[in-house]
Amino acid sequence: MLDAIYSNLFVAQIPVLEKILRPVIVYFALLLMLRVFGKRELAQLNPFDLTVLMMLSNTVQNAIIGNDNSLSGGLIGALTLLVVNYAVVRLVFRHQRLDQIVAGAPTVLITDGKIDQAAMKRELVTEGELRVAANRQGIGDLANVENCQLEPGGVMLFEAKDGGVADRHFHLLLKKLEELSVQIQALNDRLPK
C-alpha cells in the first residue's frame, strides 16, 4: 500500500525530459497565440474574454502534464513554467526590441476626442467598453479625451484634455495646503518671541 502511494506521488509516469519539454512548448505556443489574437484577450474587458482565458488554461492542462498525475510530475511542470517565464522576462527586459516583438505596440484608439473606428474594429473594442474604461479613470465624456491608447498588456490609458479628475483633485489639494501654510504662518507670527 505504501509502495503504491509513493509511486503515485513521486514517480513520474513519463520521462523527465518530456515533462520539461511539454510546458516549454505550451508556454511559447500560448505566448504566440495571445500575441496573434491581440491585446483584447489580455484586457479581460468582458465576460466572454475572461471565459476564454479561463477555459484556455484548462484546455492546455493535459498538454502540459501529459499522462502524469504524480506530485513530482506536477512540480517538475510548474518549476519548468516558472523558470521559462523568468528567463523570458529577463531576456525581454534586457532587449527592448524583443519586448516590442513579443508584446507588440500600443494602439491609439482616440486622438483629440475623435475615436479611430478602424483601430477600434481591428482591436474588437466597442464604444461602450471604451466609455466604461474612461469612466473608471475619471473621464465622463469621450470628447474630453486628448489621447487613449490600448497598451500591449490590454490596459487602456486615457489622457484627458483638461487633465481629468486626478488633476483637479491635485490642484484642489495644493490650494488647501497653501491655505494651511498661510494659517500656520499666521499662528507662528502671533506666538511671543
Coordinates of C-alpha atoms in Angstrom, one line a residue:
M1 CA 0.0 0.0 0.0
L2 CA 2.8 2.5 0.9
D3 CA 4.6 1.5 -2.3
A4 CA 1.5 2.5 -4.3
I5 CA 1.2 5.8 -2.5
Y6 CA 4.9 6.5 -3.0
S7 CA 4.7 5.5 -6.7
N8 CA 1.6 7.7 -7.3
L9 CA 3.1 10.7 -5.5
F10 CA 6.7 10.7 -6.5
V11 CA 7.3 8.5 -9.5
A12 CA 6.8 10.4 -12.8
Q13 CA 4.9 8.3 -15.3
I14 CA 6.5 10.0 -18.3
P15 CA 10.2 10.8 -18.9
V16 CA 11.5 13.9 -17.1
L17 CA 12.7 15.4 -20.4
E18 CA 9.2 15.1 -21.8
K19 CA 7.9 16.6 -18.5
I20 CA 10.2 19.6 -19.1
L21 CA 9.5 20.0 -22.9
R22 CA 5.7 19.9 -22.6
P23 CA 5.3 23.1 -20.6
V24 CA 8.1 24.9 -22.6
I25 CA 6.3 24.2 -25.9
V26 CA 2.8 25.1 -24.5
Y27 CA 4.3 28.3 -22.9
F28 CA 5.7 29.6 -26.2
A29 CA 2.6 28.4 -28.2
L30 CA 0.3 30.3 -25.9
L31 CA 2.6 33.4 -26.0
L32 CA 2.4 33.3 -29.8
M33 CA -1.4 32.8 -29.8
L34 CA -2.0 35.6 -27.4
R35 CA 0.2 37.9 -29.5
V36 CA -1.6 36.9 -32.7
F37 CA -5.1 37.3 -31.3
G38 CA -4.4 40.6 -29.8
K39 CA -4.4 42.8 -26.7
R40 CA -8.1 42.3 -26.1
E41 CA -7.6 38.7 -24.8
L42 CA -5.3 40.1 -22.1
A43 CA -7.6 43.0 -21.2
Q44 CA -10.4 40.9 -19.9
L45 CA -12.8 43.6 -21.0
N46 CA -15.9 41.5 -20.9
P47 CA -17.2 38.1 -19.6
F48 CA -16.6 36.4 -23.0
D49 CA -12.8 37.2 -22.9
L50 CA -12.5 36.1 -19.3
T51 CA -14.3 32.9 -20.0
V52 CA -11.9 32.2 -22.9
L53 CA -8.8 32.8 -20.8
M54 CA -10.1 30.5 -18.0
M55 CA -11.0 27.7 -20.5
L56 CA -7.7 28.1 -22.2
S57 CA -5.8 27.2 -19.0
N58 CA -8.0 24.1 -18.6
T59 CA -7.6 23.2 -22.3
V60 CA -3.8 23.1 -22.2
Q61 CA -3.6 21.4 -18.8
N62 CA -3.3 17.9 -20.3
A63 CA -0.8 19.1 -22.9
I64 CA 1.4 20.3 -20.1
I65 CA 1.2 17.3 -17.8
G66 CA 0.6 14.5 -20.3
N67 CA -0.4 11.2 -18.8
D68 CA 1.2 12.0 -15.5
N69 CA -0.8 12.9 -12.4
S70 CA 2.1 12.4 -9.9
L71 CA 3.1 15.1 -7.5
S72 CA 6.7 15.1 -8.7
G73 CA 5.5 15.4 -12.3
G74 CA 3.3 18.4 -11.5
L75 CA 6.1 20.0 -9.6
I76 CA 8.5 19.5 -12.5
G77 CA 6.0 21.0 -14.9
A78 CA 5.3 24.0 -12.5
L79 CA 9.0 24.6 -12.0
T80 CA 9.7 24.4 -15.7
L81 CA 7.0 27.1 -16.4
L82 CA 8.4 29.4 -13.7
V83 CA 12.0 29.0 -14.9
V84 CA 11.0 29.6 -18.6
N85 CA 8.9 32.6 -17.6
Y86 CA 11.7 34.0 -15.5
A87 CA 14.2 33.6 -18.4
V88 CA 11.8 35.1 -21.0
V89 CA 11.0 38.1 -18.7
R90 CA 14.7 38.7 -18.1
L91 CA 15.5 38.4 -21.8
V92 CA 12.7 40.8 -22.8
F93 CA 13.7 43.3 -20.1
R94 CA 17.3 43.4 -21.4
H95 CA 16.3 43.7 -25.1
Q96 CA 13.8 46.5 -25.8
R97 CA 13.3 45.4 -29.4
L98 CA 12.4 41.9 -28.4
D99 CA 9.9 43.3 -25.9
Q100 CA 8.2 45.1 -28.8
I101 CA 8.1 42.0 -30.9
V102 CA 6.7 39.8 -28.1
A103 CA 4.3 42.3 -26.5
G104 CA 3.5 44.5 -29.6
A105 CA 3.0 48.2 -29.8
P106 CA 0.2 50.3 -28.2
T107 CA -2.8 51.1 -30.4
V108 CA -4.2 54.6 -30.4
L109 CA -8.0 54.5 -30.1
I110 CA -8.8 58.2 -29.5
T111 CA -6.9 61.3 -30.7
D112 CA -8.2 64.8 -29.7
G113 CA -11.6 63.4 -28.8
K114 CA -12.1 61.6 -32.0
I115 CA -12.5 57.8 -32.0
D116 CA -10.4 55.9 -34.5
Q117 CA -13.1 53.5 -35.8
A118 CA -10.6 51.4 -37.8
A119 CA -8.4 50.9 -34.7
M120 CA -11.5 50.0 -32.6
K121 CA -12.6 47.5 -35.2
R122 CA -9.1 46.0 -35.5
E123 CA -8.8 45.6 -31.7
L124 CA -12.5 44.5 -31.4
V125 CA -13.2 47.2 -28.8
T126 CA -16.7 48.6 -28.6
E127 CA -17.5 52.2 -27.8
G128 CA -19.4 51.0 -24.7
E129 CA -16.3 49.3 -23.4
L130 CA -14.3 52.4 -24.2
R131 CA -16.8 54.5 -22.2
V132 CA -16.6 52.2 -19.2
A133 CA -12.8 52.2 -19.2
A134 CA -12.8 56.1 -19.5
N135 CA -15.3 56.3 -16.6
R136 CA -13.0 54.2 -14.4
Q137 CA -10.3 56.7 -15.0
G138 CA -12.5 59.7 -14.1
I139 CA -13.4 60.8 -17.6
G140 CA -17.1 61.2 -18.2
D141 CA -17.2 62.1 -21.9
L142 CA -15.0 60.7 -24.6
A143 CA -15.0 64.1 -26.3
N144 CA -12.8 65.2 -23.3
V145 CA -10.1 62.6 -24.1
E146 CA -6.9 64.0 -25.6
N147 CA -5.5 60.6 -26.2
C148 CA -6.4 56.9 -25.5
Q149 CA -4.1 54.0 -26.1
L150 CA -4.7 50.3 -25.8
E151 CA -1.4 49.1 -24.3
P152 CA 0.1 45.7 -25.3
G153 CA -0.9 44.3 -21.9
G154 CA -4.6 45.1 -22.6
V155 CA -4.8 48.3 -20.4
M156 CA -6.4 51.4 -21.8
L157 CA -4.6 54.6 -20.9
F158 CA -6.5 57.9 -21.1
E159 CA -5.2 61.4 -21.2
A160 CA -7.9 64.0 -20.6
K161 CA -7.9 67.3 -22.4
D162 CA -8.5 69.2 -19.1
G163 CA -6.3 67.0 -17.0
G164 CA -9.2 65.0 -15.7
V165 CA -10.4 64.4 -12.2
A166 CA -7.0 63.5 -10.8
D167 CA -5.5 66.8 -11.9
R168 CA -8.5 68.7 -10.4
H169 CA -8.1 66.9 -7.1
F170 CA -4.4 67.5 -7.1
H171 CA -4.8 71.3 -7.7
L172 CA -7.5 71.4 -5.0
L173 CA -5.2 69.7 -2.6
L174 CA -2.4 72.1 -3.4
K175 CA -4.7 75.0 -2.8
K176 CA -5.7 73.6 0.5
L177 CA -2.1 73.1 1.5
E178 CA -1.2 76.6 0.6
E179 CA -4.2 77.9 2.8
L180 CA -3.0 75.7 5.7
S181 CA 0.6 77.1 5.2
V182 CA -0.7 80.6 5.4
Q183 CA -2.7 79.8 8.6
I184 CA 0.2 78.1 10.2
Q185 CA 2.4 81.1 9.4
A186 CA -0.2 83.5 10.9
L187 CA -0.3 81.4 14.1
N188 CA 3.5 81.4 14.3
D189 CA 3.6 85.2 13.9
R190 CA 1.2 85.5 16.9
L191 CA 3.4 83.5 19.2
P192 CA 5.6 85.5 21.5
K193 CA 9.3 85.6 20.6

